[in-house]
Amino acid sequence: MAKEKVTIQDIADALGISRNTASKALNDSGNIPEETRNRVIKKAIELKYKQFAYMESEHTLIKTPRNIALLTENLPNTSHFGSLVISGLEKRISAEGYNLSIHIVREMDQDLLTLPNNFDRSNVDGIICIELFDLNYTKLITDLGIPTVFIDCASNIRYPEFHADLLMMENEHSIYQLTSNLIESGYNNIGFAGDYNHCKSFNERWVGYQRAMLEAGLQVDLAQCIVDDDRLFFSKPGWLNERVTGLKSLPDAYVCANDFIAVDLIRALRARNVTVPQDIVLCGFDNAPESQIIEPALTTVHIYSNEMGIKAAEMLLSRIDHPSQPYQISHMVTKPIIRESTPTLMKTNPQTVEASS
């Protein structure tokens, strides 16, 4: 039997939330998630609170919470870039009443072309994909017919056949700028480290490096580049040490596809008694925390990861609202940051030198 006089505190207690949250939900004030507001209203109807006393919950139209599925190969806490992207993404979609569910795509899922066990396509309004670079698995996802945004993608996608929106960090021009600056500073023998077929972003960085070399009339010496299959970089401890030791000669500088490769390369060079920046200069990409911890601090490119998450959410929301619009391919600007691993650039490009903390 209903309580004679139901209070907001009764509703809050029944749901295990604060009275203030329940009050804001009932009055539609404050930044209350749609799911919480629905729960509060449903409980108010159930307990017959004031204006809801004569409403029957089974006949009341309450907006069902909507769901966005995040598909990724790596857990969010294993990727500095991924965790910040998810933070921005979740903030933006929650403001529109969407829930975010995270689904880890295992190697077996990709091999068998199966969706994660906890992925229910009937309960998904949109999909965000982060760090999914297998072309066949990409097609599996886009063939679902669910609005989808990829943040980075396979290096070998074909845009007319790619039925999803794509968001990239700007890669080519920032690496072109860094490589050109190295050339202008007197480095004519520059190598590249990273598998340019690993993903679209790595491929664009490789293109930027090659363009700078071509425009300067310099030859890319593949014998001094380390462009092996990306899986080898992490296949076993010491692989990169062996690879560097096997090089017949070293370039004057390395442009690396990301900071993790750059940090490992610095360590591999040390094992060969080659020091950075005294014997060779080096730069990375991503502005990962490791880039500031390593000695010397690493010249890199900053990605606005949180903002990319927000932008990806906005692209997906637009796709959900307007499913027939042309697919978008967007790049978000990045920013080169000059540090001690390229000391000559600190003198010639002071506007991009990171201020000392």
JSON list of N, CA and C in Angstrom, two decimals, residues 206-278:
[
{"chain": "A", "resi": 206, "resn": "TRP", "atom": "N", "xyz": [54.19, 8.63, -42.50]},
{"chain": "A", "resi": 206, "resn": "TRP", "atom": "CA", "xyz": [55.19, 8.18, -43.47]},
{"chain": "A", "resi": 206, "resn": "TRP", "atom": "C", "xyz": [55.15, 9.06, -44.73]},
{"chain": "A", "resi": 207, "resn": "VAL", "atom": "N", "xyz": [53.94, 9.40, -45.18]},
{"chain": "A", "resi": 207, "resn": "VAL", "atom": "CA", "xyz": [53.78, 10.25, -46.36]},
{"chain": "A", "resi": 207, "resn": "VAL", "atom": "C", "xyz": [54.36, 11.64, -46.10]},
{"chain": "A", "resi": 208, "resn": "GLY", "atom": "N", "xyz": [54.11, 12.19, -44.90]},
{"chain": "A", "resi": 208, "resn": "GLY", "atom": "CA", "xyz": [54.65, 13.51, -44.58]},
{"chain": "A", "resi": 208, "resn": "GLY", "atom": "C", "xyz": [56.16, 13.51, -44.56]},
{"chain": "A", "resi": 209, "resn": "TYR", "atom": "N", "xyz": [56.75, 12.47, -43.99]},
{"chain": "A", "resi": 209, "resn": "TYR", "atom": "CA", "xyz": [58.22, 12.32, -43.95]},
{"chain": "A", "resi": 209, "resn": "TYR", "atom": "C", "xyz": [58.78, 12.22, -45.37]},
{"chain": "A", "resi": 210, "resn": "GLN", "atom": "N", "xyz": [58.16, 11.36, -46.19]},
{"chain": "A", "resi": 210, "resn": "GLN", "atom": "CA", "xyz": [58.64, 11.18, -47.57]},
{"chain": "A", "resi": 210, "resn": "GLN", "atom": "C", "xyz": [58.52, 12.47, -48.38]},
{"chain": "A", "resi": 211, "resn": "ARG", "atom": "N", "xyz": [57.43, 13.20, -48.19]},
{"chain": "A", "resi": 211, "resn": "ARG", "atom": "CA", "xyz": [57.23, 14.44, -48.96]},
{"chain": "A", "resi": 211, "resn": "ARG", "atom": "C", "xyz": [58.30, 15.47, -48.64]},
{"chain": "A", "resi": 212, "resn": "ALA", "atom": "N", "xyz": [58.64, 15.58, -47.35]},
{"chain": "A", "resi": 212, "resn": "ALA", "atom": "CA", "xyz": [59.69, 16.53, -46.97]},
{"chain": "A", "resi": 212, "resn": "ALA", "atom": "C", "xyz": [61.03, 16.14, -47.58]},
{"chain": "A", "resi": 213, "resn": "MET", "atom": "N", "xyz": [61.33, 14.84, -47.57]},
{"chain": "A", "resi": 213, "resn": "MET", "atom": "CA", "xyz": [62.59, 14.37, -48.15]},
{"chain": "A", "resi": 213, "resn": "MET", "atom": "C", "xyz": [62.60, 14.62, -49.67]},
{"chain": "A", "resi": 214, "resn": "LEU", "atom": "N", "xyz": [61.49, 14.32, -50.34]},
{"chain": "A", "resi": 214, "resn": "LEU", "atom": "CA", "xyz": [61.40, 14.47, -51.79]},
{"chain": "A", "resi": 214, "resn": "LEU", "atom": "C", "xyz": [61.56, 15.93, -52.19]},
{"chain": "A", "resi": 215, "resn": "GLU", "atom": "N", "xyz": [60.88, 16.83, -51.49]},
{"chain": "A", "resi": 215, "resn": "GLU", "atom": "CA", "xyz": [60.94, 18.24, -51.83]},
{"chain": "A", "resi": 215, "resn": "GLU", "atom": "C", "xyz": [62.33, 18.82, -51.61]},
{"chain": "A", "resi": 216, "resn": "ALA", "atom": "N", "xyz": [63.09, 18.22, -50.67]},
{"chain": "A", "resi": 216, "resn": "ALA", "atom": "CA", "xyz": [64.46, 18.69, -50.42]},
{"chain": "A", "resi": 216, "resn": "ALA", "atom": "C", "xyz": [65.47, 18.01, -51.32]},
{"chain": "A", "resi": 217, "resn": "GLY", "atom": "N", "xyz": [65.00, 17.13, -52.19]},
{"chain": "A", "resi": 217, "resn": "GLY", "atom": "CA", "xyz": [65.88, 16.43, -53.10]},
{"chain": "A", "resi": 217, "resn": "GLY", "atom": "C", "xyz": [66.71, 15.35, -52.42]},
{"chain": "A", "resi": 218, "resn": "LEU", "atom": "N", "xyz": [66.21, 14.83, -51.30]},
{"chain": "A", "resi": 218, "resn": "LEU", "atom": "CA", "xyz": [66.94, 13.81, -50.54]},
{"chain": "A", "resi": 218, "resn": "LEU", "atom": "C", "xyz": [66.34, 12.43, -50.78]},
{"chain": "A", "resi": 219, "resn": "GLN", "atom": "N", "xyz": [67.20, 11.43, -50.76]},
{"chain": "A", "resi": 219, "resn": "GLN", "atom": "CA", "xyz": [66.78, 10.06, -50.99]},
{"chain": "A", "resi": 219, "resn": "GLN", "atom": "C", "xyz": [66.41, 9.39, -49.67]},
{"chain": "A", "resi": 220, "resn": "VAL", "atom": "N", "xyz": [65.29, 8.68, -49.65]},
{"chain": "A", "resi": 220, "resn": "VAL", "atom": "CA", "xyz": [64.93, 7.86, -48.49]},
{"chain": "A", "resi": 220, "resn": "VAL", "atom": "C", "xyz": [65.71, 6.55, -48.58]},
{"chain": "A", "resi": 221, "resn": "ASP", "atom": "N", "xyz": [66.54, 6.30, -47.59]},
{"chain": "A", "resi": 221, "resn": "ASP", "atom": "CA", "xyz": [67.35, 5.08, -47.57]},
{"chain": "A", "resi": 221, "resn": "ASP", "atom": "C", "xyz": [66.65, 4.03, -46.70]},
{"chain": "A", "resi": 222, "resn": "LEU", "atom": "N", "xyz": [65.96, 3.10, -47.33]},
{"chain": "A", "resi": 222, "resn": "LEU", "atom": "CA", "xyz": [65.22, 2.08, -46.59]},
{"chain": "A", "resi": 222, "resn": "LEU", "atom": "C", "xyz": [66.14, 1.20, -45.75]},
{"chain": "A", "resi": 223, "resn": "ALA", "atom": "N", "xyz": [67.40, 1.13, -46.11]},
{"chain": "A", "resi": 223, "resn": "ALA", "atom": "CA", "xyz": [68.34, 0.31, -45.34]},
{"chain": "A", "resi": 223, "resn": "ALA", "atom": "C", "xyz": [68.57, 0.89, -43.95]},
{"chain": "A", "resi": 224, "resn": "GLN", "atom": "N", "xyz": [68.31, 2.18, -43.79]},
{"chain": "A", "resi": 224, "resn": "GLN", "atom": "CA", "xyz": [68.46, 2.83, -42.49]},
{"chain": "A", "resi": 224, "resn": "GLN", "atom": "C", "xyz": [67.12, 3.05, -41.79]},
{"chain": "A", "resi": 225, "resn": "CYS", "atom": "N", "xyz": [66.03, 2.71, -42.47]},
{"chain": "A", "resi": 225, "resn": "CYS", "atom": "CA", "xyz": [64.69, 2.82, -41.87]},
{"chain": "A", "resi": 225, "resn": "CYS", "atom": "C", "xyz": [64.34, 1.51, -41.16]},
{"chain": "A", "resi": 226, "resn": "ILE", "atom": "N", "xyz": [63.44, 1.61, -40.20]},
{"chain": "A", "resi": 226, "resn": "ILE", "atom": "CA", "xyz": [62.95, 0.42, -39.49]},
{"chain": "A", "resi": 226, "resn": "ILE", "atom": "C", "xyz": [61.44, 0.39, -39.69]},
{"chain": "A", "resi": 227, "resn": "VAL", "atom": "N", "xyz": [61.01, -0.26, -40.74]},
{"chain": "A", "resi": 227, "resn": "VAL", "atom": "CA", "xyz": [59.60, -0.24, -41.12]},
{"chain": "A", "resi": 227, "resn": "VAL", "atom": "C", "xyz": [59.01, -1.66, -41.13]},
{"chain": "A", "resi": 228, "resn": "ASP", "atom": "N", "xyz": [59.54, -2.52, -40.27]},
{"chain": "A", "resi": 228, "resn": "ASP", "atom": "CA", "xyz": [59.07, -3.89, -40.17]},
{"chain": "A", "resi": 228, "resn": "ASP", "atom": "C", "xyz": [57.62, -3.94, -39.67]},
{"chain": "A", "resi": 229, "resn": "ASP", "atom": "N", "xyz": [57.02, -5.12, -39.76]},
{"chain": "A", "resi": 229, "resn": "ASP", "atom": "CA", "xyz": [55.66, -5.35, -39.25]},
{"chain": "A", "resi": 229, "resn": "ASP", "atom": "C", "xyz": [55.56, -4.85, -37.82]},
{"chain": "A", "resi": 230, "resn": "ASP", "atom": "N", "xyz": [54.52, -4.08, -37.55]},
{"chain": "A", "resi": 230, "resn": "ASP", "atom": "CA", "xyz": [54.38, -3.44, -36.25]},
{"chain": "A", "resi": 230, "resn": "ASP", "atom": "C", "xyz": [54.38, -4.42, -35.09]},
{"chain": "A", "resi": 231, "resn": "ARG", "atom": "N", "xyz": [53.88, -5.64, -35.32]},
{"chain": "A", "resi": 231, "resn": "ARG", "atom": "CA", "xyz": [53.82, -6.62, -34.24]},
{"chain": "A", "resi": 231, "resn": "ARG", "atom": "C", "xyz": [55.20, -7.01, -33.74]},
{"chain": "A", "resi": 232, "resn": "LEU", "atom": "N", "xyz": [56.22, -6.87, -34.59]},
{"chain": "A", "resi": 232, "resn": "LEU", "atom": "CA", "xyz": [57.57, -7.24, -34.20]},
{"chain": "A", "resi": 232, "resn": "LEU", "atom": "C", "xyz": [58.14, -6.28, -33.16]},
{"chain": "A", "resi": 233, "resn": "PHE", "atom": "N", "xyz": [57.68, -5.02, -33.17]},
{"chain": "A", "resi": 233, "resn": "PHE", "atom": "CA", "xyz": [58.17, -4.05, -32.21]},
{"chain": "A", "resi": 233, "resn": "PHE", "atom": "C", "xyz": [57.85, -4.49, -30.77]},
{"chain": "A", "resi": 234, "resn": "PHE", "atom": "N", "xyz": [56.77, -5.28, -30.62]},
{"chain": "A", "resi": 234, "resn": "PHE", "atom": "CA", "xyz": [56.34, -5.69, -29.29]},
{"chain": "A", "resi": 234, "resn": "PHE", "atom": "C", "xyz": [56.33, -7.21, -29.13]},
{"chain": "A", "resi": 235, "resn": "SER", "atom": "N", "xyz": [56.88, -7.94, -30.11]},
{"chain": "A", "resi": 235, "resn": "SER", "atom": "CA", "xyz": [56.77, -9.39, -30.09]},
{"chain": "A", "resi": 235, "resn": "SER", "atom": "C", "xyz": [57.61, -10.03, -28.99]},
{"chain": "A", "resi": 236, "resn": "LYS", "atom": "N", "xyz": [58.78, -9.48, -28.74]},
{"chain": "A", "resi": 236, "resn": "LYS", "atom": "CA", "xyz": [59.63, -10.05, -27.69]},
{"chain": "A", "resi": 236, "resn": "LYS", "atom": "C", "xyz": [60.60, -8.98, -27.21]},
{"chain": "A", "resi": 237, "resn": "PRO", "atom": "N", "xyz": [60.96, -9.03, -25.93]},
{"chain": "A", "resi": 237, "resn": "PRO", "atom": "CA", "xyz": [61.92, -8.06, -25.40]},
{"chain": "A", "resi": 237, "resn": "PRO", "atom": "C", "xyz": [63.25, -8.18, -26.15]},
{"chain": "A", "resi": 238, "resn": "GLY", "atom": "N", "xyz": [63.78, -7.04, -26.53]},
{"chain": "A", "resi": 238, "resn": "GLY", "atom": "CA", "xyz": [65.08, -7.04, -27.18]},
{"chain": "A", "resi": 238, "resn": "GLY", "atom": "C", "xyz": [65.05, -7.11, -28.69]},
{"chain": "A", "resi": 239, "resn": "TRP", "atom": "N", "xyz": [63.84, -7.24, -29.29]},
{"chain": "A", "resi": 239, "resn": "TRP", "atom": "CA", "xyz": [63.80, -7.33, -30.75]},
{"chain": "A", "resi": 239, "resn": "TRP", "atom": "C", "xyz": [64.38, -6.08, -31.40]},
{"chain": "A", "resi": 240, "resn": "LEU", "atom": "N", "xyz": [63.99, -4.91, -30.91]},
{"chain": "A", "resi": 240, "resn": "LEU", "atom": "CA", "xyz": [64.47, -3.67, -31.52]},
{"chain": "A", "resi": 240, "resn": "LEU", "atom": "C", "xyz": [65.98, -3.51, -31.31]},
{"chain": "A", "resi": 241, "resn": "ASN", "atom": "N", "xyz": [66.49, -3.97, -30.17]},
{"chain": "A", "resi": 241, "resn": "ASN", "atom": "CA", "xyz": [67.94, -3.94, -29.93]},
{"chain": "A", "resi": 241, "resn": "ASN", "atom": "C", "xyz": [68.66, -4.72, -31.03]},
{"chain": "A", "resi": 242, "resn": "GLU", "atom": "N", "xyz": [68.15, -5.91, -31.33]},
{"chain": "A", "resi": 242, "resn": "GLU", "atom": "CA", "xyz": [68.76, -6.75, -32.37]},
{"chain": "A", "resi": 242, "resn": "GLU", "atom": "C", "xyz": [68.65, -6.08, -33.74]},
{"chain": "A", "resi": 243, "resn": "ARG", "atom": "N", "xyz": [67.50, -5.47, -33.97]},
{"chain": "A", "resi": 243, "resn": "ARG", "atom": "CA", "xyz": [67.28, -4.81, -35.27]},
{"chain": "A", "resi": 243, "resn": "ARG", "atom": "C", "xyz": [68.24, -3.64, -35.46]},
{"chain": "A", "resi": 244, "resn": "VAL", "atom": "N", "xyz": [68.42, -2.84, -34.42]},
{"chain": "A", "resi": 244, "resn": "VAL", "atom": "CA", "xyz": [69.33, -1.69, -34.49]},
{"chain": "A", "resi": 244, "resn": "VAL", "atom": "C", "xyz": [70.77, -2.16, -34.62]},
{"chain": "A", "resi": 245, "resn": "THR", "atom": "N", "xyz": [71.13, -3.19, -33.88]},
{"chain": "A", "resi": 245, "resn": "THR", "atom": "CA", "xyz": [72.48, -3.74, -33.95]},
{"chain": "A", "resi": 245, "resn": "THR", "atom": "C", "xyz": [72.80, -4.24, -35.36]},
{"chain": "A", "resi": 246, "resn": "GLY", "atom": "N", "xyz": [71.77, -4.74, -36.05]},
{"chain": "A", "resi": 246, "resn": "GLY", "atom": "CA", "xyz": [71.97, -5.28, -37.39]},
{"chain": "A", "resi": 246, "resn": "GLY", "atom": "C", "xyz": [72.08, -4.24, -38.49]},
{"chain": "A", "resi": 247, "resn": "LEU", "atom": "N", "xyz": [71.81, -2.97, -38.17]},
{"chain": "A", "resi": 247, "resn": "LEU", "atom": "CA", "xyz": [71.92, -1.92, -39.18]},
{"chain": "A", "resi": 247, "resn": "LEU", "atom": "C", "xyz": [73.39, -1.67, -39.52]},
{"chain": "A", "resi": 248, "resn": "LYS", "atom": "N", "xyz": [73.70, -1.64, -40.81]},
{"chain": "A", "resi": 248, "resn": "LYS", "atom": "CA", "xyz": [75.09, -1.43, -41.23]},
{"chain": "A", "resi": 248, "resn": "LYS", "atom": "C", "xyz": [75.54, 0.00, -40.96]},
{"chain": "A", "resi": 249, "resn": "SER", "atom": "N", "xyz": [74.60, 0.93, -41.07]},
{"chain": "A", "resi": 249, "resn": "SER", "atom": "CA", "xyz": [74.91, 2.34, -40.77]},
{"chain": "A", "resi": 249, "resn": "SER", "atom": "C", "xyz": [73.67, 3.01, -40.22]},
{"chain": "A", "resi": 250, "resn": "LEU", "atom": "N", "xyz": [73.88, 4.08, -39.47]},
{"chain": "A", "resi": 250, "resn": "LEU", "atom": "CA", "xyz": [72.77, 4.82, -38.87]},
{"chain": "A", "resi": 250, "resn": "LEU", "atom": "C", "xyz": [72.62, 6.17, -39.54]},
{"chain": "A", "resi": 251, "resn": "PRO", "atom": "N", "xyz": [71.40, 6.67, -39.62]},
{"chain": "A", "resi": 251, "resn": "PRO", "atom": "CA", "xyz": [71.20, 8.02, -40.15]},
{"chain": "A", "resi": 251, "resn": "PRO", "atom": "C", "xyz": [71.62, 9.07, -39.12]},
{"chain": "A", "resi": 252, "resn": "ASP", "atom": "N", "xyz": [71.48, 10.32, -39.48]},
{"chain": "A", "resi": 252, "resn": "ASP", "atom": "CA", "xyz": [71.76, 11.41, -38.54]},
{"chain": "A", "resi": 252, "resn": "ASP", "atom": "C", "xyz": [70.57, 11.69, -37.64]},
{"chain": "A", "resi": 253, "resn": "ALA", "atom": "N", "xyz": [69.38, 11.28, -38.09]},
{"chain": "A", "resi": 253, "resn": "ALA", "atom": "CA", "xyz": [68.15, 11.56, -37.36]},
{"chain": "A", "resi": 253, "resn": "ALA", "atom": "C", "xyz": [67.11, 10.49, -37.67]},
{"chain": "A", "resi": 254, "resn": "TYR", "atom": "N", "xyz": [66.20, 10.30, -36.73]},
{"chain": "A", "resi": 254, "resn": "TYR", "atom": "CA", "xyz": [65.07, 9.39, -36.94]},
{"chain": "A", "resi": 254, "resn": "TYR", "atom": "C", "xyz": [63.76, 10.14, -36.68]},
{"chain": "A", "resi": 255, "resn": "VAL", "atom": "N", "xyz": [62.82, 9.95, -37.59]},
{"chain": "A", "resi": 255, "resn": "VAL", "atom": "CA", "xyz": [61.44, 10.37, -37.37]},
{"chain": "A", "resi": 255, "resn": "VAL", "atom": "C", "xyz": [60.66, 9.10, -37.06]},
{"chain": "A", "resi": 256, "resn": "CYS", "atom": "N", "xyz": [60.03, 9.06, -35.89]},
{"chain": "A", "resi": 256, "resn": "CYS", "atom": "CA", "xyz": [59.35, 7.84, -35.43]},
{"chain": "A", "resi": 256, "resn": "CYS", "atom": "C", "xyz": [57.84, 7.98, -35.54]},
{"chain": "A", "resi": 257, "resn": "ALA", "atom": "N", "xyz": [57.17, 6.86, -35.82]},
{"chain": "A", "resi": 257, "resn": "ALA", "atom": "CA", "xyz": [55.72, 6.87, -36.03]},
{"chain": "A", "resi": 257, "resn": "ALA", "atom": "C", "xyz": [54.95, 7.20, -34.77]},
{"chain": "A", "resi": 258, "resn": "ASN", "atom": "N", "xyz": [55.51, 6.87, -33.59]},
{"chain": "A", "resi": 258, "resn": "ASN", "atom": "CA", "xyz": [54.88, 7.32, -32.33]},
{"chain": "A", "resi": 258, "resn": "ASN", "atom": "C", "xyz": [55.93, 7.36, -31.22]},
{"chain": "A", "resi": 259, "resn": "ASP", "atom": "N", "xyz": [55.51, 7.84, -30.06]},
{"chain": "A", "resi": 259, "resn": "ASP", "atom": "CA", "xyz": [56.45, 8.02, -28.95]},
{"chain": "A", "resi": 259, "resn": "ASP", "atom": "C", "xyz": [56.96, 6.71, -28.38]},
{"chain": "A", "resi": 260, "resn": "PHE", "atom": "N", "xyz": [56.11, 5.67, -28.37]},
{"chain": "A", "resi": 260, "resn": "PHE", "atom": "CA", "xyz": [56.53, 4.39, -27.80]},
{"chain": "A", "resi": 260, "resn": "PHE", "atom": "C", "xyz": [57.68, 3.79, -28.62]},
{"chain": "A", "resi": 261, "resn": "ILE", "atom": "N", "xyz": [57.57, 3.91, -29.93]},
{"chain": "A", "resi": 261, "resn": "ILE", "atom": "CA", "xyz": [58.65, 3.44, -30.80]},
{"chain": "A", "resi": 261, "resn": "ILE", "atom": "C", "xyz": [59.89, 4.30, -30.57]},
{"chain": "A", "resi": 262, "resn": "ALA", "atom": "N", "xyz": [59.71, 5.60, -30.45]},
{"chain": "A", "resi": 262, "resn": "ALA", "atom": "CA", "xyz": [60.84, 6.51, -30.24]},
{"chain": "A", "resi": 262, "resn": "ALA", "atom": "C", "xyz": [61.58, 6.21, -28.94]},
{"chain": "A", "resi": 263, "resn": "VAL", "atom": "N", "xyz": [60.81, 5.98, -27.86]},
{"chain": "A", "resi": 263, "resn": "VAL", "atom": "CA", "xyz": [61.42, 5.69, -26.55]},
{"chain": "A", "resi": 263, "resn": "VAL", "atom": "C", "xyz": [62.19, 4.38, -26.63]},
{"chain": "A", "resi": 264, "resn": "ASP", "atom": "N", "xyz": [61.61, 3.36, -27.23]},
{"chain": "A", "resi": 264, "resn": "ASP", "atom": "CA", "xyz": [62.30, 2.07, -27.37]},
{"chain": "A", "resi": 264, "resn": "ASP", "atom": "C", "xyz": [63.55, 2.21, -28.24]},
{"chain": "A", "resi": 265, "resn": "LEU", "atom": "N", "xyz": [63.46, 3.07, -29.25]},
{"chain": "A", "resi": 265, "resn": "LEU", "atom": "CA", "xyz": [64.60, 3.26, -30.14]},
{"chain": "A", "resi": 265, "resn": "LEU", "atom": "C", "xyz": [65.75, 3.96, -29.41]},
{"chain": "A", "resi": 266, "resn": "ILE", "atom": "N", "xyz": [65.43, 4.94, -28.57]},
{"chain": "A", "resi": 266, "resn": "ILE", "atom": "CA", "xyz": [66.47, 5.60, -27.76]},
{"chain": "A", "resi": 266, "resn": "ILE", "atom": "C", "xyz": [67.22, 4.57, -26.92]},
{"chain": "A", "resi": 267, "resn": "ARG", "atom": "N", "xyz": [66.47, 3.65, -26.31]},
{"chain": "A", "resi": 267, "resn": "ARG", "atom": "CA", "xyz": [67.08, 2.61, -25.47]},
{"chain": "A", "resi": 267, "resn": "ARG", "atom": "C", "xyz": [67.91, 1.64, -26.30]},
{"chain": "A", "resi": 268, "resn": "ALA", "atom": "N", "xyz": [67.40, 1.29, -27.49]},
{"chain": "A", "resi": 268, "resn": "ALA", "atom": "CA", "xyz": [68.14, 0.38, -28.37]},
{"chain": "A", "resi": 268, "resn": "ALA", "atom": "C", "xyz": [69.43, 1.03, -28.86]},
{"chain": "A", "resi": 269, "resn": "LEU", "atom": "N", "xyz": [69.39, 2.31, -29.14]},
{"chain": "A", "resi": 269, "resn": "LEU", "atom": "CA", "xyz": [70.59, 3.03, -29.58]},
{"chain": "A", "resi": 269, "resn": "LEU", "atom": "C", "xyz": [71.62, 3.08, -28.45]},
{"chain": "A", "resi": 270, "resn": "ARG", "atom": "N", "xyz": [71.14, 3.28, -27.21]},
{"chain": "A", "resi": 270, "resn": "ARG", "atom": "CA", "xyz": [72.06, 3.29, -26.07]},
{"chain": "A", "resi": 270, "resn": "ARG", "atom": "C", "xyz": [72.79, 1.96, -25.95]},
{"chain": "A", "resi": 271, "resn": "ALA", "atom": "N", "xyz": [72.06, 0.87, -26.21]},
{"chain": "A", "resi": 271, "resn": "ALA", "atom": "CA", "xyz": [72.69, -0.45, -26.14]},
{"chain": "A", "resi": 271, "resn": "ALA", "atom": "C", "xyz": [73.79, -0.60, -27.18]},
{"chain": "A", "resi": 272, "resn": "ARG", "atom": "N", "xyz": [73.75, 0.21, -28.20]},
{"chain": "A", "resi": 272, "resn": "ARG", "atom": "CA", "xyz": [74.79, 0.20, -29.24]},
{"chain": "A", "resi": 272, "resn": "ARG", "atom": "C", "xyz": [75.80, 1.32, -28.98]},
{"chain": "A", "resi": 273, "resn": "ASN", "atom": "N", "xyz": [75.71, 1.95, -27.80]},
{"chain": "A", "resi": 273, "resn": "ASN", "atom": "CA", "xyz": [76.58, 3.06, -27.40]},
{"chain": "A", "resi": 273, "resn": "ASN", "atom": "C", "xyz": [76.42, 4.28, -28.30]},
{"chain": "A", "resi": 274, "resn": "VAL", "atom": "N", "xyz": [75.19, 4.45, -28.78]},
{"chain": "A", "resi": 274, "resn": "VAL", "atom": "CA", "xyz": [74.84, 5.64, -29.55]},
{"chain": "A", "resi": 274, "resn": "VAL", "atom": "C", "xyz": [73.90, 6.48, -28.69]},
{"chain": "A", "resi": 275, "resn": "THR", "atom": "N", "xyz": [74.25, 7.73, -28.46]},
{"chain": "A", "resi": 275, "resn": "THR", "atom": "CA", "xyz": [73.46, 8.55, -27.54]},
{"chain": "A", "resi": 275, "resn": "THR", "atom": "C", "xyz": [72.66, 9.60, -28.30]},
{"chain": "A", "resi": 276, "resn": "VAL", "atom": "N", "xyz": [71.51, 9.91, -27.73]},
{"chain": "A", "resi": 276, "resn": "VAL", "atom": "CA", "xyz": [70.62, 10.96, -28.24]},
{"chain": "A", "resi": 276, "resn": "VAL", "atom": "C", "xyz": [70.68, 12.12, -27.24]},
{"chain": "A", "resi": 277, "resn": "PRO", "atom": "N", "xyz": [70.93, 13.34, -27.69]},
{"chain": "A", "resi": 277, "resn": "PRO", "atom": "CA", "xyz": [71.05, 13.80, -29.09]},
{"chain": "A", "resi": 277, "resn": "PRO", "atom": "C", "xyz": [72.48, 13.98, -29.57]},
{"chain": "A", "resi": 278, "resn": "GLN", "atom": "N", "xyz": [73.46, 13.55, -28.79]},
{"chain": "A", "resi": 278, "resn": "GLN", "atom": "CA", "xyz": [74.85, 13.81, -29.16]},
{"chain": "A", "resi": 278, "resn": "GLN", "atom": "C", "xyz": [75.23, 13.16, -30.49]}
]
